[in-house]
Amino acid sequence: MNDRVLVVDDNPKNLQIIAALLSENNYTVEVALNGSSAIKWLSGERFDAILLDIMMPEMNGFETCDIIKQNPDNVNIPIIFLTARQDIESITEGFEKGGVDFITKPFNQKELLVRLSTHIELKKSREKLIDVNGWLSSEVEKKTLELKKSNDKLKLANENLKVLDVAKNDFLNSISHELRTPLNGIVGSINLLKSLTHDEYIQEIVSLLDSSVNNLEKYSYAALQISNLQLKGESQLDLKPIDLLPVVRTVLLGFCEKAKQKGLDTKFVAECTEGIVEADQEFIQNAVLALLECSLIFTKKGFIDVVVSSNEDYIIVKIVDSGSSYEGQELNHFFKSVSSQNYRFERNNAMELYLAKMIILLHKGKVEFENMEDNSGAATIFYMPRKMI
């Protein structure tokens, strides 16, 4: 069944454009010309997301959102505001009323589709987590009883279980408010179940849940960072002089295990003695890791090498792999936008790749892809302005 979206805008032309775009991308679309009509729709219908214009007569978007969220049935429906306003006061008010995101008019179609898809996926993931919590709770309680009946050697495990049970209860109380806050609690519960159950079927379920939570955490983190960087720009960065050589080397060392699991060799090559740049080290580490994981996706066998060099203006980091070459059309689309139609990428990979681009650009750098001359692989290259000392 297609995801269902309610579009609210007092401009019929805007409604027509958005409805056509969403329909072409397999959404079921309903429209409303004002806040009152939107509220009537929601009195008897269920939607996966709402696109809501702010500037409307009689009842504006903030007032409409406030009324919608007063109904408990609508609390988890993501509301994305459509607006030409970008002032902090409006953005703050929108989030306070229960909105989850802002899209600035005139909007980029690909950006709208990706943001909408992201919030619908997050909504569905929250609902799945809520459903599985009942099962988690009963399993933890059952294992608690078993531990209480065991010998003294299990007393320490029993105490740990009580601590985790408190974390689980806190998680259940906060799941309806924030997504990232309760993830630590559920990860703890998953690890506990892994250690306590030997049933293969349950182990399989727990493993699937563990994978889903990890992906959700990565996806939501990338989406949050993109929103913060788009809103605050360079002010979000803690810029300090750092040496890129040890930073990149450290990221590669942490990445080596993933590469080894695929049978890939890794190598770090320094063609300069130092690589001083002015940067936010944590953000740069995240960007390098995202680019390495991009290479990992396309490299089935062989190697992933990282070469750091310099010229008069830039410190240059080149990630070379023996994976498949990129087609010309793919090269034209990399980094242009976070699109659900990005070539050969899952959405969370595309999101992280776009975040890497944003980070590098905010550092006044640049990034590009290129194929090897003999089509024996590809390279990802990013340039960071040198910090002259």
Short mmCIF file of C-alpha atoms in Angstrom, two decimals:
data_model
loop_
_atom_site.label_atom_id
_atom_site.label_comp_id
_atom_site.label_asym_id
_atom_site.label_seq_id
_atom_site.Cartn_x
_atom_site.Cartn_y
_atom_site.Cartn_z
CA MET A 1 0.00 0.00 0.00
CA ASN A 2 1.33 3.44 -0.92
CA ASP A 3 2.21 5.92 1.81
CA ARG A 4 -0.56 8.49 2.30
CA VAL A 5 0.22 12.22 2.45
CA LEU A 6 -2.05 15.19 3.22
CA VAL A 7 -0.95 18.44 1.51
CA VAL A 8 -2.34 21.68 2.98
CA ASP A 9 -1.89 24.97 1.08
CA ASP A 10 -4.23 27.86 0.28
CA ASN A 11 -2.65 28.16 -3.18
CA PRO A 12 -4.34 25.72 -5.62
CA LYS A 13 -1.37 25.89 -7.99
CA ASN A 14 1.01 24.79 -5.23
CA LEU A 15 -1.35 21.95 -4.34
CA GLN A 16 -1.46 20.83 -7.95
CA ILE A 17 2.34 20.85 -8.32
CA ILE A 18 3.03 19.00 -5.08
CA ALA A 19 0.22 16.49 -5.58
CA ALA A 20 1.47 15.66 -9.08
CA LEU A 21 5.05 15.25 -7.84
CA LEU A 22 4.03 12.94 -5.00
CA SER A 23 1.67 10.90 -7.16
CA GLU A 24 4.46 10.35 -9.69
CA ASN A 25 6.55 8.95 -6.84
CA ASN A 26 3.91 6.44 -5.69
CA TYR A 27 2.33 8.40 -2.85
CA THR A 28 -1.41 8.54 -2.26
CA VAL A 29 -2.22 12.25 -1.97
CA GLU A 30 -5.12 14.18 -0.45
CA VAL A 31 -5.29 17.98 -0.44
CA ALA A 32 -6.80 20.73 1.71
CA LEU A 33 -7.03 24.46 0.97
CA ASN A 34 -7.05 25.58 4.60
CA GLY A 35 -6.47 24.45 8.16
CA SER A 36 -10.13 23.68 8.86
CA SER A 37 -10.33 21.30 5.90
CA ALA A 38 -7.13 19.60 7.02
CA ILE A 39 -8.53 19.03 10.51
CA LYS A 40 -11.71 17.55 9.00
CA TRP A 41 -9.63 15.15 6.91
CA LEU A 42 -7.83 13.98 10.04
CA SER A 43 -11.03 13.41 11.99
CA GLY A 44 -11.70 10.19 10.12
CA GLU A 45 -8.64 9.39 8.01
CA ARG A 46 -5.09 8.23 8.70
CA PHE A 47 -2.02 9.75 7.02
CA ASP A 48 1.67 8.88 7.04
CA ALA A 49 2.77 12.54 6.77
CA ILE A 50 1.44 16.09 6.37
CA LEU A 51 2.95 18.87 4.23
CA LEU A 52 1.61 22.07 5.78
CA ASP A 53 1.90 25.64 4.47
CA ILE A 54 2.49 28.24 7.19
CA MET A 55 1.09 31.41 5.60
CA MET A 56 -2.65 30.74 5.26
CA PRO A 57 -5.62 33.02 6.01
CA GLU A 58 -7.93 32.52 9.00
CA MET A 59 -5.88 29.69 10.52
CA ASN A 60 -2.14 29.66 9.81
CA GLY A 61 0.04 26.56 9.66
CA PHE A 62 1.26 26.84 13.26
CA GLU A 63 -2.30 27.07 14.60
CA THR A 64 -3.37 24.17 12.42
CA CYS A 65 -0.45 22.05 13.61
CA ASP A 66 -1.24 22.86 17.24
CA ILE A 67 -4.84 21.66 16.87
CA ILE A 68 -3.80 18.53 14.95
CA LYS A 69 -1.30 17.52 17.63
CA GLN A 70 -3.91 17.89 20.39
CA ASN A 71 -5.52 14.71 19.06
CA PRO A 72 -3.58 11.70 20.48
CA ASP A 73 -4.22 9.80 17.25
CA ASN A 74 -2.14 12.38 15.35
CA VAL A 75 0.82 12.73 17.72
CA ASN A 76 3.14 10.51 15.66
CA ILE A 77 2.21 11.91 12.23
CA PRO A 78 5.23 13.91 10.97
CA ILE A 79 4.27 17.46 9.96
CA ILE A 80 6.66 19.21 7.55
CA PHE A 81 6.15 22.95 7.17
CA LEU A 82 6.31 24.61 3.75
CA THR A 83 7.45 28.21 4.11
CA ALA A 84 9.33 31.11 2.60
CA ARG A 85 10.30 32.25 6.10
CA GLN A 86 13.69 31.30 7.50
CA ASP A 87 13.90 33.35 10.70
CA ILE A 88 14.84 31.55 13.90
CA GLU A 89 11.63 32.61 15.67
CA SER A 90 9.41 30.95 13.04
CA ILE A 91 11.51 27.80 12.99
CA THR A 92 11.47 27.59 16.79
CA GLU A 93 7.70 28.10 16.92
CA GLY A 94 7.20 25.39 14.30
CA PHE A 95 9.14 22.83 16.31
CA GLU A 96 7.36 23.86 19.52
CA LYS A 97 3.99 23.27 17.83
CA GLY A 98 5.02 19.73 16.90
CA GLY A 99 6.53 20.07 13.42
CA VAL A 100 9.49 17.86 12.50
CA ASP A 101 11.05 19.77 9.60
CA PHE A 102 10.94 22.85 7.35
CA ILE A 103 11.14 23.01 3.56
CA THR A 104 11.82 26.45 2.13
CA LYS A 105 9.84 27.73 -0.85
CA PRO A 106 10.57 27.60 -3.69
CA PHE A 107 11.45 23.99 -2.88
CA ASN A 108 13.79 21.55 -4.59
CA GLN A 109 11.76 18.55 -5.70
CA LYS A 110 14.41 15.98 -4.83
CA GLU A 111 14.94 17.54 -1.41
CA LEU A 112 11.21 17.48 -0.71
CA LEU A 113 10.97 13.81 -1.70
CA VAL A 114 13.94 12.78 0.43
CA ARG A 115 12.86 14.75 3.49
CA LEU A 116 9.33 13.35 3.19
CA SER A 117 10.62 9.80 2.72
CA THR A 118 13.00 10.21 5.67
CA HIS A 119 10.31 11.29 8.11
CA ILE A 120 7.87 8.61 6.96
CA GLU A 121 10.55 5.96 7.45
CA LEU A 122 11.36 7.34 10.91
CA LYS A 123 7.65 7.27 11.79
CA LYS A 124 7.36 3.64 10.70
CA SER A 125 10.51 2.72 12.62
CA ARG A 126 9.14 4.34 15.78
CA GLU A 127 5.92 2.38 15.38
CA LYS A 128 7.86 -0.87 14.94
CA LEU A 129 9.90 -0.12 18.05
CA ILE A 130 6.73 0.53 20.05
CA ASP A 131 5.26 -2.78 18.86
CA VAL A 132 8.35 -4.77 19.76
CA ASN A 133 8.70 -3.22 23.22
CA GLY A 134 5.87 -5.35 24.57
CA TRP A 135 7.71 -8.45 23.47
CA LEU A 136 11.00 -7.14 24.86
CA SER A 137 9.36 -6.38 28.19
CA SER A 138 7.90 -9.86 28.60
CA GLU A 139 11.21 -11.51 27.62
CA VAL A 140 13.20 -9.42 30.08
CA GLU A 141 10.73 -10.15 32.88
CA LYS A 142 10.86 -13.88 32.13
CA LYS A 143 14.65 -13.90 32.21
CA THR A 144 14.57 -11.88 35.43
CA LEU A 145 12.57 -14.62 37.13
CA GLU A 146 14.99 -17.25 35.85
CA LEU A 147 17.94 -15.30 37.19
CA LYS A 148 16.33 -14.95 40.63
CA LYS A 149 16.07 -18.75 40.82
CA SER A 150 19.67 -19.37 39.76
CA ASN A 151 22.74 -19.86 41.98
CA ASP A 152 25.05 -17.27 43.48
CA LYS A 153 27.16 -17.10 40.33
CA LEU A 154 24.26 -15.35 38.59
CA LYS A 155 23.68 -12.73 41.28
CA LEU A 156 25.83 -10.16 39.49
CA ALA A 157 23.97 -10.78 36.25
CA ASN A 158 20.71 -10.35 38.14
CA GLU A 159 21.78 -6.95 39.44
CA ASN A 160 22.78 -5.88 35.94
CA LEU A 161 19.39 -6.96 34.70
CA LYS A 162 17.66 -4.71 37.22
CA VAL A 163 19.70 -1.74 36.03
CA LEU A 164 18.83 -2.55 32.43
CA ASP A 165 15.18 -2.97 33.36
CA VAL A 166 15.16 0.58 34.73
CA ALA A 167 16.72 1.78 31.47
CA LYS A 168 14.08 -0.14 29.56
CA ASN A 169 11.26 1.49 31.53
CA ASP A 170 12.74 4.91 30.91
CA PHE A 171 12.89 4.02 27.23
CA LEU A 172 9.22 3.04 27.18
CA ASN A 173 8.24 6.33 28.82
CA SER A 174 10.16 8.51 26.36
CA ILE A 175 9.67 6.64 23.06
CA SER A 176 6.74 8.86 22.00
CA HIS A 177 8.74 12.09 22.37
CA GLU A 178 12.19 11.65 20.88
CA LEU A 179 13.73 9.07 18.60
CA ARG A 180 17.41 9.21 19.43
CA THR A 181 17.09 9.52 23.22
CA PRO A 182 15.65 6.01 23.82
CA LEU A 183 17.95 4.17 21.39
CA ASN A 184 20.59 3.56 24.05
CA GLY A 185 18.01 1.85 26.24
CA ILE A 186 16.82 -0.53 23.56
CA VAL A 187 20.38 -1.35 22.49
CA GLY A 188 21.07 -2.34 26.08
CA SER A 189 18.00 -4.55 26.17
CA ILE A 190 19.00 -6.19 22.89
CA ASN A 191 22.46 -6.99 24.23
CA LEU A 192 20.90 -8.50 27.33
CA LEU A 193 18.60 -10.72 25.30
CA LYS A 194 21.52 -11.85 23.16
CA SER A 195 23.31 -13.08 26.26
CA LEU A 196 20.30 -14.70 27.91
CA THR A 197 18.47 -16.59 25.17
CA HIS A 198 19.67 -19.60 23.19
CA ASP A 199 16.57 -20.00 21.07
CA GLU A 200 17.71 -19.65 17.42
CA TYR A 201 14.42 -18.08 16.31
CA ILE A 202 14.53 -15.46 19.05
CA GLN A 203 18.22 -14.84 18.35
CA GLU A 204 17.35 -14.19 14.72
CA ILE A 205 14.62 -11.72 15.69
CA VAL A 206 16.96 -9.95 18.11
CA SER A 207 19.68 -9.72 15.43
CA LEU A 208 17.23 -8.21 12.94
CA LEU A 209 16.08 -5.71 15.54
CA ASP A 210 19.68 -4.86 16.40
CA SER A 211 20.45 -4.19 12.74
CA SER A 212 17.32 -2.04 12.32
CA VAL A 213 18.14 0.06 15.37
CA ASN A 214 21.74 0.59 14.22
CA ASN A 215 20.58 1.70 10.78
CA LEU A 216 17.95 3.97 12.29
CA GLU A 217 20.52 5.55 14.59
CA LYS A 218 22.90 6.23 11.69
CA TYR A 219 20.10 7.54 9.50
CA SER A 220 18.60 9.82 12.13
CA TYR A 221 22.06 11.09 13.17
CA ALA A 222 22.91 12.01 9.58
CA ALA A 223 19.52 13.68 9.07
CA LEU A 224 19.91 15.65 12.31
CA GLN A 225 23.42 16.77 11.41
CA ILE A 226 22.30 17.85 7.93
CA SER A 227 19.45 19.89 9.43
CA ASN A 228 21.79 21.51 11.97
CA LEU A 229 24.38 22.36 9.33
CA GLN A 230 21.73 23.74 6.98
CA LEU A 231 20.28 25.88 9.77
CA LYS A 232 23.46 27.08 11.50
CA GLY A 233 26.08 26.67 8.78
CA GLU A 234 29.70 27.27 9.73
CA SER A 235 28.72 28.39 13.24
CA GLN A 236 28.01 24.73 13.99
CA LEU A 237 31.71 23.93 13.51
CA ASP A 238 34.34 24.06 16.26
CA LEU A 239 37.22 25.18 14.04
CA LYS A 240 40.76 24.57 15.27
CA PRO A 241 44.11 23.93 13.57
CA ILE A 242 44.50 20.15 13.17
CA ASP A 243 46.87 17.87 11.29
CA LEU A 244 44.88 15.82 8.77
CA LEU A 245 47.50 13.06 8.56
CA PRO A 246 46.93 11.51 12.02
CA VAL A 247 43.20 12.24 11.82
CA VAL A 248 42.76 10.37 8.54
CA ARG A 249 45.13 7.59 9.65
CA THR A 250 43.08 7.05 12.84
CA VAL A 251 39.81 6.84 10.90
CA LEU A 252 41.35 4.33 8.49
CA LEU A 253 42.61 2.18 11.37
CA GLY A 254 39.10 2.02 12.80
CA PHE A 255 37.72 1.21 9.36
CA CYS A 256 40.21 -1.59 8.64
CA GLU A 257 38.12 -4.25 10.38
CA LYS A 258 35.15 -3.63 8.08
CA ALA A 259 37.41 -3.87 5.06
CA LYS A 260 39.05 -7.03 6.38
CA GLN A 261 35.64 -8.68 6.77
CA LYS A 262 35.20 -8.25 3.00
CA GLY A 263 38.70 -9.53 2.31
CA LEU A 264 40.00 -6.08 1.30
CA ASP A 265 43.49 -4.72 1.94
CA THR A 266 43.93 -1.16 3.23
CA LYS A 267 46.96 1.12 3.11
CA PHE A 268 47.77 4.65 4.27
CA VAL A 269 50.29 6.68 2.24
CA ALA A 270 51.58 10.09 3.36
CA GLU A 271 53.13 12.09 0.53
CA CYS A 272 53.58 15.16 2.72
CA THR A 273 55.09 15.63 6.18
CA GLU A 274 52.10 17.41 7.68
CA GLY A 275 48.62 18.48 6.69
CA ILE A 276 47.58 21.41 8.85
CA VAL A 277 44.04 22.66 8.21
CA GLU A 278 41.51 24.64 10.21
CA ALA A 279 38.67 22.23 10.85
CA ASP A 280 36.22 20.62 13.23
CA GLN A 281 37.96 17.31 13.89
CA GLU A 282 34.82 15.32 14.74
CA PHE A 283 32.98 16.43 11.61
CA ILE A 284 36.02 15.73 9.42
CA GLN A 285 36.33 12.24 10.91
CA ASN A 286 32.68 11.59 10.07
CA ALA A 287 33.18 12.82 6.51
CA VAL A 288 36.26 10.63 5.93
CA LEU A 289 34.45 7.59 7.32
CA ALA A 290 31.43 8.20 5.06
CA LEU A 291 33.69 8.39 2.00
CA LEU A 292 35.51 5.20 3.02
CA GLU A 293 32.20 3.39 3.43
CA CYS A 294 31.20 4.62 -0.03
CA SER A 295 34.29 2.88 -1.42
CA LEU A 296 33.46 -0.21 0.62
CA ILE A 297 30.04 -0.47 -1.04
CA PHE A 298 31.50 -0.59 -4.55
CA THR A 299 34.62 -2.65 -3.84
CA LYS A 300 34.03 -6.39 -3.92
CA LYS A 301 37.69 -7.45 -3.83
CA GLY A 302 41.14 -5.93 -3.89
CA PHE A 303 42.06 -2.84 -1.89
CA ILE A 304 41.15 0.56 -0.51
CA ASP A 305 44.11 2.92 -0.18
CA VAL A 306 44.21 6.41 1.33
CA VAL A 307 46.82 8.87 0.05
CA VAL A 308 47.37 12.28 1.68
CA SER A 309 49.31 14.88 -0.30
CA SER A 310 49.47 18.66 -0.63
CA ASN A 311 49.94 21.54 -3.03
CA GLU A 312 50.25 25.27 -2.45
CA ASP A 313 46.59 25.72 -1.59
CA TYR A 314 45.18 22.42 -0.36
CA ILE A 315 45.76 19.30 1.68
CA ILE A 316 44.47 16.54 -0.60
CA VAL A 317 42.98 13.26 0.63
CA LYS A 318 42.55 10.65 -2.09
CA ILE A 319 40.68 7.39 -1.41
CA VAL A 320 41.55 4.91 -4.15
CA ASP A 321 39.78 1.55 -4.51
CA SER A 322 39.73 -1.40 -6.90
CA GLY A 323 35.95 -1.41 -7.11
CA SER A 324 33.77 -0.96 -10.14
CA SER A 325 34.14 2.26 -12.09
CA TYR A 326 31.36 4.82 -12.02
CA GLU A 327 29.27 5.38 -15.10
CA GLY A 328 29.24 8.90 -16.49
CA GLN A 329 25.66 9.43 -15.40
CA GLU A 330 26.54 8.42 -11.85
CA LEU A 331 29.46 10.84 -11.72
CA ASN A 332 27.08 13.65 -12.67
CA HIS A 333 24.70 12.80 -9.84
CA PHE A 334 27.04 12.18 -6.91
CA PHE A 335 26.69 14.83 -4.19
CA LYS A 336 24.12 16.91 -6.11
CA SER A 337 21.38 16.22 -3.57
CA VAL A 338 20.08 13.69 -1.11
CA SER A 339 17.83 11.87 -3.53
CA SER A 340 15.92 8.64 -3.11
CA GLN A 341 16.98 7.97 -6.69
CA ASN A 342 20.75 8.23 -6.06
CA TYR A 343 22.49 5.58 -8.11
CA ARG A 344 23.37 2.30 -6.38
CA PHE A 345 22.92 3.74 -2.91
CA GLU A 346 20.66 2.83 -0.05
CA ARG A 347 19.07 5.91 1.47
CA ASN A 348 21.21 5.98 4.60
CA ASN A 349 24.39 5.72 2.46
CA ALA A 350 23.20 8.59 0.26
CA MET A 351 22.34 10.64 3.34
CA GLU A 352 25.80 10.10 4.87
CA LEU A 353 27.48 10.88 1.55
CA TYR A 354 25.54 14.13 1.26
CA LEU A 355 26.47 14.97 4.86
CA ALA A 356 30.15 14.40 4.00
CA LYS A 357 29.80 16.84 1.11
CA MET A 358 28.20 19.47 3.35
CA ILE A 359 30.95 19.13 5.94
CA ILE A 360 33.74 19.54 3.39
CA LEU A 361 32.05 22.49 1.67
CA LEU A 362 31.50 24.25 5.00
CA HIS A 363 35.24 23.92 5.55
CA LYS A 364 35.67 25.72 2.19
CA GLY A 365 36.91 22.51 0.64
CA LYS A 366 35.78 20.55 -2.38
CA VAL A 367 35.15 16.90 -3.20
CA GLU A 368 34.99 14.89 -6.41
CA PHE A 369 34.91 11.38 -7.87
CA GLU A 370 36.99 10.09 -10.75
CA ASN A 371 37.62 6.77 -12.50
CA MET A 372 41.07 5.26 -12.91
CA GLU A 373 42.43 5.63 -16.44
CA ASP A 374 42.36 1.87 -17.08
CA ASN A 375 38.91 1.50 -15.42
CA SER A 376 40.54 -0.69 -12.76
CA GLY A 377 38.86 1.21 -9.98
CA ALA A 378 37.80 4.64 -8.81
CA ALA A 379 38.94 7.42 -6.52
CA THR A 380 37.23 9.82 -4.16
CA ILE A 381 39.21 13.02 -3.65
CA PHE A 382 38.59 15.88 -1.27
CA TYR A 383 40.55 19.08 -0.84
CA MET A 384 40.92 21.07 2.39
CA PRO A 385 42.43 24.59 2.40
CA ARG A 386 45.87 24.62 4.00
CA LYS A 387 46.32 26.45 7.28
CA MET A 388 49.44 28.57 6.97
CA ILE A 389 51.39 28.83 10.22
#
